[in-house]
Coordinates of C-alpha atoms in Angstrom, one line a residue:
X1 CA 8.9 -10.1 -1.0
X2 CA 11.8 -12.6 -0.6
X3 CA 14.4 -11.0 1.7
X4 CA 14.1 -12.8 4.7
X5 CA 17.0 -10.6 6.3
X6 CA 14.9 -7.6 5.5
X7 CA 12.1 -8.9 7.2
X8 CA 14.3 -9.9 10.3
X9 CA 14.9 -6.6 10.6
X10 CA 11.2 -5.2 10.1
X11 CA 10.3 -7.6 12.7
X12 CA 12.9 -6.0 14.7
X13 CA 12.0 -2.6 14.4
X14 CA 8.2 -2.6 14.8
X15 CA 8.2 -5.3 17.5
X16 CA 8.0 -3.8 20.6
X17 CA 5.5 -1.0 18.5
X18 CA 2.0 -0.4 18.6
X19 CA -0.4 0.8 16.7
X20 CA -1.2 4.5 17.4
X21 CA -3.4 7.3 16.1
X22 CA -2.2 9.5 13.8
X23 CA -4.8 12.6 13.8
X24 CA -2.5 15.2 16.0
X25 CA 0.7 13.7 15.2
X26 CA 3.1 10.9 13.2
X27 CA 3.3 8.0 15.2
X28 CA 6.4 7.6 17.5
X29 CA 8.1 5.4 15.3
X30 CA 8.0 7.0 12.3
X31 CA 11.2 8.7 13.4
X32 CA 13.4 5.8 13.6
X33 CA 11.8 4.6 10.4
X34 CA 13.2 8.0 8.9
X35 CA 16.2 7.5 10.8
X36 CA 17.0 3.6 9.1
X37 CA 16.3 5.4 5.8
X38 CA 13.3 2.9 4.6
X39 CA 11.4 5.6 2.4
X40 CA 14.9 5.9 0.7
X41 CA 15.5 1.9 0.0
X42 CA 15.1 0.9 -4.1
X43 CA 17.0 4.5 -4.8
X44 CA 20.4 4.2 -5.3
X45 CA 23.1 5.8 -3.1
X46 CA 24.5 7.5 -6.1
X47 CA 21.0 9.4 -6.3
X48 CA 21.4 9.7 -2.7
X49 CA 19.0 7.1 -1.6
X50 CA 19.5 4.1 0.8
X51 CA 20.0 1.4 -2.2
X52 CA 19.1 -2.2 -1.6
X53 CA 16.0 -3.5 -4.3
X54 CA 12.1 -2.9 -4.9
X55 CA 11.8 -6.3 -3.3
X56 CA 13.1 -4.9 -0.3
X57 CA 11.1 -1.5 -0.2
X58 CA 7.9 -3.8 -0.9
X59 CA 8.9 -6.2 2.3
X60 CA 9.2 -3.0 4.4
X61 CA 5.9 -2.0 3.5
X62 CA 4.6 -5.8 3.5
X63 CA 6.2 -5.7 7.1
X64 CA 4.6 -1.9 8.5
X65 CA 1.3 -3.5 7.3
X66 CA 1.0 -6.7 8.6
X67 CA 2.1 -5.2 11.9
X68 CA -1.4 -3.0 12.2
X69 CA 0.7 0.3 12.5
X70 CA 0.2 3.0 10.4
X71 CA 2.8 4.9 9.0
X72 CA 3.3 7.0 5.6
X73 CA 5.8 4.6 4.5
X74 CA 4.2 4.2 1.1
X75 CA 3.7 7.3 0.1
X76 CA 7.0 9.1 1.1
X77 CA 8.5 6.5 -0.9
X78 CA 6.5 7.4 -3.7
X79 CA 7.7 11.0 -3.7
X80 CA 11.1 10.8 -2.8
X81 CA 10.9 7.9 -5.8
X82 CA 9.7 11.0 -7.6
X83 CA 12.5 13.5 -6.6
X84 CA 15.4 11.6 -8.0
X85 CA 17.7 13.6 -10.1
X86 CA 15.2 16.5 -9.8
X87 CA 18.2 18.5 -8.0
X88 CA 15.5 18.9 -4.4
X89 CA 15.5 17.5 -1.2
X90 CA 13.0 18.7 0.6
X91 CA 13.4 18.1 4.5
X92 CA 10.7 16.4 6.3
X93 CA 7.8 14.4 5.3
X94 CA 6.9 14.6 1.4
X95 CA 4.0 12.6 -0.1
X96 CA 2.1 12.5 -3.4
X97 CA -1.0 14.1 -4.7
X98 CA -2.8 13.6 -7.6
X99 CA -5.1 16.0 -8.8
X100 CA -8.6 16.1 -10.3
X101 CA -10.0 17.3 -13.8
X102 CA -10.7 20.8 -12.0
X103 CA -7.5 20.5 -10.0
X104 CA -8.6 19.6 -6.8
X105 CA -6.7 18.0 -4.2
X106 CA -8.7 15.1 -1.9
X107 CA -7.8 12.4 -0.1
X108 CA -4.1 13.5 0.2
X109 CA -2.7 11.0 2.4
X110 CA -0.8 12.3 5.7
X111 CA -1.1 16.0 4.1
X112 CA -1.5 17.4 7.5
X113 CA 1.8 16.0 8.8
X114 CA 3.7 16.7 5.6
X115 CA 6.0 19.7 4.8
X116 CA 5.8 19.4 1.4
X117 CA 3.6 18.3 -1.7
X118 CA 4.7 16.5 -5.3
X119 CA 1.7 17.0 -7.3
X120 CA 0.7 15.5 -10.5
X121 CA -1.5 17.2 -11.9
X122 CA -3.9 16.2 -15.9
X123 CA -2.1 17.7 -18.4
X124 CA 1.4 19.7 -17.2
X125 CA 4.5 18.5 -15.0
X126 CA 4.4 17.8 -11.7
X127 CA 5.2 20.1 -9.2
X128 CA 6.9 20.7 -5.9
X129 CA 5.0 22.6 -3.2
X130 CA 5.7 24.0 0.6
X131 CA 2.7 23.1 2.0
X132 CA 3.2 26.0 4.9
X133 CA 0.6 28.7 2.9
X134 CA -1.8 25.9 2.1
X135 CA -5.3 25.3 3.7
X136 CA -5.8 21.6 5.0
X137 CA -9.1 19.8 5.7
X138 CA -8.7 17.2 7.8
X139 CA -10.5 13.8 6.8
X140 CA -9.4 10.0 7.6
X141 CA -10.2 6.8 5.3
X142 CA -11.7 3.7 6.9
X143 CA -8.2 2.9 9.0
X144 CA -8.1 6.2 10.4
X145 CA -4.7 7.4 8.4
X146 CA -5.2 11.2 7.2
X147 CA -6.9 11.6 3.6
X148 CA -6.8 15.4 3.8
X149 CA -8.0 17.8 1.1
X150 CA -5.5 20.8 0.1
X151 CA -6.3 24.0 -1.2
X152 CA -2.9 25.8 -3.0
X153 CA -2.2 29.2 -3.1
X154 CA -3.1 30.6 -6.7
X155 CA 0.5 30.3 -7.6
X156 CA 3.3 29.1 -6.2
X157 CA 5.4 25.1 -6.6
X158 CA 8.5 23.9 -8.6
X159 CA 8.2 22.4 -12.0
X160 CA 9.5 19.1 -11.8
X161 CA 9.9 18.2 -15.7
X162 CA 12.1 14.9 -14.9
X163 CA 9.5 13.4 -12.5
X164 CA 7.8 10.8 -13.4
X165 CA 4.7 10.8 -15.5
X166 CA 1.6 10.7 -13.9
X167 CA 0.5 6.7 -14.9
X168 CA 4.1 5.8 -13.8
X169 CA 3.3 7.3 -10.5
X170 CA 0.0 5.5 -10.4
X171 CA 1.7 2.2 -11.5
X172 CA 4.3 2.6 -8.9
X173 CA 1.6 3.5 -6.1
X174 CA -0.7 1.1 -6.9
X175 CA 1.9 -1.7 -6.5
X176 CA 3.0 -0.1 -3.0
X177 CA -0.3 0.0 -2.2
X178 CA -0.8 -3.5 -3.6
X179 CA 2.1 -4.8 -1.1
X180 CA 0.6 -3.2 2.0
X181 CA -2.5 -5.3 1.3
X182 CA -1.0 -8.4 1.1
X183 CA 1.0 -7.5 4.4
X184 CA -2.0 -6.8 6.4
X185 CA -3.7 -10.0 4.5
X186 CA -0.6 -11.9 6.0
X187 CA -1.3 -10.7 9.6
X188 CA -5.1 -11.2 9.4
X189 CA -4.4 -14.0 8.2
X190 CA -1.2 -15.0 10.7
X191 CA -3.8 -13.5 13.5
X192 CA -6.8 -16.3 12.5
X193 CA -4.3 -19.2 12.7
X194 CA -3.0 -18.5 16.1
X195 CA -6.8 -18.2 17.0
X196 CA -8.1 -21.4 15.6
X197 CA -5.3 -23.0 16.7
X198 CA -5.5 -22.2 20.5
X199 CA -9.1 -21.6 21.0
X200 CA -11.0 -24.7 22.4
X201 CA -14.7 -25.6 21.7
X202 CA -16.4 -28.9 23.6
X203 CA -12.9 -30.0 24.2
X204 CA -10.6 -29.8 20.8
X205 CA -9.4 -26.7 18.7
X206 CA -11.7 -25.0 16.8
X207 CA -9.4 -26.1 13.4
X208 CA -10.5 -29.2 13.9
X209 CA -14.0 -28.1 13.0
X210 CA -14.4 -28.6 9.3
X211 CA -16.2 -25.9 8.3
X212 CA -13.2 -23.6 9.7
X213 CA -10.6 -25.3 8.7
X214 CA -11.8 -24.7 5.4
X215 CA -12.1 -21.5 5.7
X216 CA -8.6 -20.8 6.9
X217 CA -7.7 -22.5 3.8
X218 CA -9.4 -20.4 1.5
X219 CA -8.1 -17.3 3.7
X220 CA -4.5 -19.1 2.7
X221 CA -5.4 -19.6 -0.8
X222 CA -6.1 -15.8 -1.2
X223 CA -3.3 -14.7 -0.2
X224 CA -0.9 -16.5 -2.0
X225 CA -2.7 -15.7 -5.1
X226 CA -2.0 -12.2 -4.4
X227 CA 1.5 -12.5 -3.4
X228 CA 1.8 -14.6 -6.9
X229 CA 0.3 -11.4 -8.6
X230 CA 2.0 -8.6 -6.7
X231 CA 5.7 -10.8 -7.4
X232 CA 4.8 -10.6 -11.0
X233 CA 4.1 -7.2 -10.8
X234 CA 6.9 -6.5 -8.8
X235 CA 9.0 -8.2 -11.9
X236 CA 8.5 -6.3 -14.8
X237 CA 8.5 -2.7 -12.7
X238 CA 12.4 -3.7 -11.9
X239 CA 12.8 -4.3 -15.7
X240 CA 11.0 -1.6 -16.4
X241 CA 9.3 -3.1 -18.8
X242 CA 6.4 -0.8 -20.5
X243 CA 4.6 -3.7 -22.1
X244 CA 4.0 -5.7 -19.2
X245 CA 4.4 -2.8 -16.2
X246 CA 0.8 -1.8 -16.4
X247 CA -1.2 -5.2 -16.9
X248 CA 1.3 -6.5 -13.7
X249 CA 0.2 -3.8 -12.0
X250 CA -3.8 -4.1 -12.4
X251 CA -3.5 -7.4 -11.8
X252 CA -1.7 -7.4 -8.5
X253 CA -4.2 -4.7 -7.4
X254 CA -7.1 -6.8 -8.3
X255 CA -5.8 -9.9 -6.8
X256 CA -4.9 -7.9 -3.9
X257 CA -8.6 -6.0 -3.6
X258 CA -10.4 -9.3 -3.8
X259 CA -8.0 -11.3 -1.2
X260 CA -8.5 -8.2 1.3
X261 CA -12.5 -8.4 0.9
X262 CA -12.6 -12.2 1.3
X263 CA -9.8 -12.7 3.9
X264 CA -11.4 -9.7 6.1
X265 CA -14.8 -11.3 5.9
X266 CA -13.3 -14.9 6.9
X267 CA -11.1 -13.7 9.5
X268 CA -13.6 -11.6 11.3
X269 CA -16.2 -14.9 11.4
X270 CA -13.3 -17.4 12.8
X271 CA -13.0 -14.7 15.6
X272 CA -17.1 -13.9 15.8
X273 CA -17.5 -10.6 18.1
X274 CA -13.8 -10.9 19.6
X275 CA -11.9 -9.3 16.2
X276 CA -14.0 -6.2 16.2
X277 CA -12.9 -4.2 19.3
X278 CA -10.2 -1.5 18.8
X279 CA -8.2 -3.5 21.7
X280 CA -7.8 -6.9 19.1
X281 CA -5.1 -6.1 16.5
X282 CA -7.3 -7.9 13.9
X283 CA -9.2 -4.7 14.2
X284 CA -6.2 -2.8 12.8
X285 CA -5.3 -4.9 10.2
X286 CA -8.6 -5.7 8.5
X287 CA -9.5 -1.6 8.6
X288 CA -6.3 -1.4 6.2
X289 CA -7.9 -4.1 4.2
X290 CA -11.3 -2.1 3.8
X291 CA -9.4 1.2 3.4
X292 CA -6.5 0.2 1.3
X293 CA -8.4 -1.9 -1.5
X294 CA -9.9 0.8 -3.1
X295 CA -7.3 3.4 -3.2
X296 CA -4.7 4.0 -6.1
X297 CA -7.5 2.5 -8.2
X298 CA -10.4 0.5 -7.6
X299 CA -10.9 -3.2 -8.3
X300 CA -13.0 -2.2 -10.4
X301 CA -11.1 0.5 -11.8
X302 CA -8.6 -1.9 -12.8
X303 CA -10.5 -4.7 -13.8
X304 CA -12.0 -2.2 -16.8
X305 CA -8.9 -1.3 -17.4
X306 CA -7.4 -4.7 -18.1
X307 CA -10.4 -6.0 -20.1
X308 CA -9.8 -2.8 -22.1
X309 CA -6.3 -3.9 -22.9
X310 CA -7.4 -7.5 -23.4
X311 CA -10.1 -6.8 -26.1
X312 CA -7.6 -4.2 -28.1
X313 CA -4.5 -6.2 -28.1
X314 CA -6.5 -9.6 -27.9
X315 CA -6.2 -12.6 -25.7
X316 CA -2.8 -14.5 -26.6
X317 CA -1.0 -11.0 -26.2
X318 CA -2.4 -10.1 -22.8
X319 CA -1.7 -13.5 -21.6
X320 CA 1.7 -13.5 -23.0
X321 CA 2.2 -10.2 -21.1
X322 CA 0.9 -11.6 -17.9
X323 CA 3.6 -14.9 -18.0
X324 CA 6.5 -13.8 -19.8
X325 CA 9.3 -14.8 -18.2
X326 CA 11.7 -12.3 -16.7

């Protein structure tokens, strides 16, 4: 996430916004985000997208994130990531599902607001869906963003045979997922250091207190471990490199799962009661951090994952994987 001009422009855009709930209705400013075409940015214009790079879509996100507003940035850029040179383009909001063994659909993110499904499902191609005859129960995750379940009617969808497979979709997620961590780590942590900074106790800033100064540290030492992992990762998906694509990815979304636990926990005892109330916007981004961490993939999820891969192709080859130049 090196475009500064990018993030000029985030700033821009979400500065005069505010985070808003998003049970009855998309927030107000997901319409201009629609508008400025940001679920479209890493697809090319010839595939009718918005062009610009992944490092850009991933600032975007970063940006959304760190701002405490939530929006189905992510995820519409995951399907329409999904719908290129399938010959559709769905209007409205479109957003990814993946499904269980039996075929269930849970914790569908923003189904309620969504016109349309891409659905991957165990064994067969994924699928286009109107979502106007399905049945949607409404749930939230931890932030409050929808995590809907969806019941299909018995038949119905179009095969999509050139969409992506399902673990590329999961790779893909999980590092857009992966950068909306690290962008609400940012602001927690951004948040923390404007508060230590100002905040007096018995007549100097509380930074000047050892004990939190050190923790700010370790808050800052978190997350550039995890902006180190997610750049890798971010590295071999623009090469699309098979080798290294997954093992990037598991370890951005661990590093990024263990900064948000830490940074949350330090963040909210450097502000002691104050961070907690829904008025504070530490309160928004640190419910991200709880929420996000364990979707796309757990922590531990990936972590069994890569020691998997570590034991069968052995040490030097994982490692190689993991610092291989680009």
């Amino acid at each position: 996430m090196n475009n500064p001009l990018i993030a000029e422009v985030a700033a821009d855009v979400l500065g005069s916004a505010s985070p808003e709930p998003a049970d009855e209705a998309l927030p107000a400013l997901w319409s201009t985000v629609v508008e400025l075409d940001w679920p479209l940015v890493s697809i090319d214009e010839d595939s009718a997208g918005a062009g610009g790079t992944l490092d850009d879509l991933l600032t975007l996100i970063s940006a959304v994130a760190g701002s405490g507003i939530s929006l189905p940035l992510a995820e519409a850029a995951v399907a329409r990531w999904a719908l290129v040179d399938s010959g559709h383009d769905p209007a409205g909001l479109v957003v990814p599902a993946s499904a269980d063994a039996e075929g269930a659909l849970h914790d569908v993110p923003w189904a309620r607001h969504a016109q349309h499904l891409v659905v991957w499902r165990e064994q067969s191609a994924p699928l286009l869906v109107d979502l106007a005859e399905s049945r949607i129960e409404r749930s939230t995750n931890l932030a409050g963003e929808p995590r809907d379940t969806v019941v299909l009617p018995e038949s119905g969808g179009v095969a999509l045979p050139q969409a992506p497979s399902r673990p590329e979709m999961l790779a893909r997620a999980a590092l857009l997922n992966a950068a909306g961590i690290v962008g609400a780590a940012r602001g927690a942590h951004e948040i923390t250091r404007a508060h230590v900074t100002q905040r007096h106790q018995f007549g100097r800033p509380l930074i000047a207190v050892k004990s939190v100064a050190s923790a700010l540290a370790t808050m800052r030492t978190d997350l550039v471990s995890a902006e180190a992992a997610l750049g890798r990762a971010r590295e071999a998906h623009e090469r699309d490199d098979a080798e290294t694509l997954l093992a990037g990815t598991a370890t951005a979304k661990i590093r990024a799962a263990r900064a948000a636990t830490s940074i949350a926990r330090n963040a909210h005892q450097l502000h002691g009661a104050m961070g907690v109330t829904q008025e504070h916007s530490l309160h928004h981004v640190t419910r991200k951090l709880w929420a996000w961490r364990d979707e796309h993939g757990s922590e531990r999820s990936w972590a069994i994952w890569l020691g998997r891969e570590a034991r069968a192709l052995g040490e030097d080859a994982l490692w190689t994987d993991l610092t291989a130049g680009a």
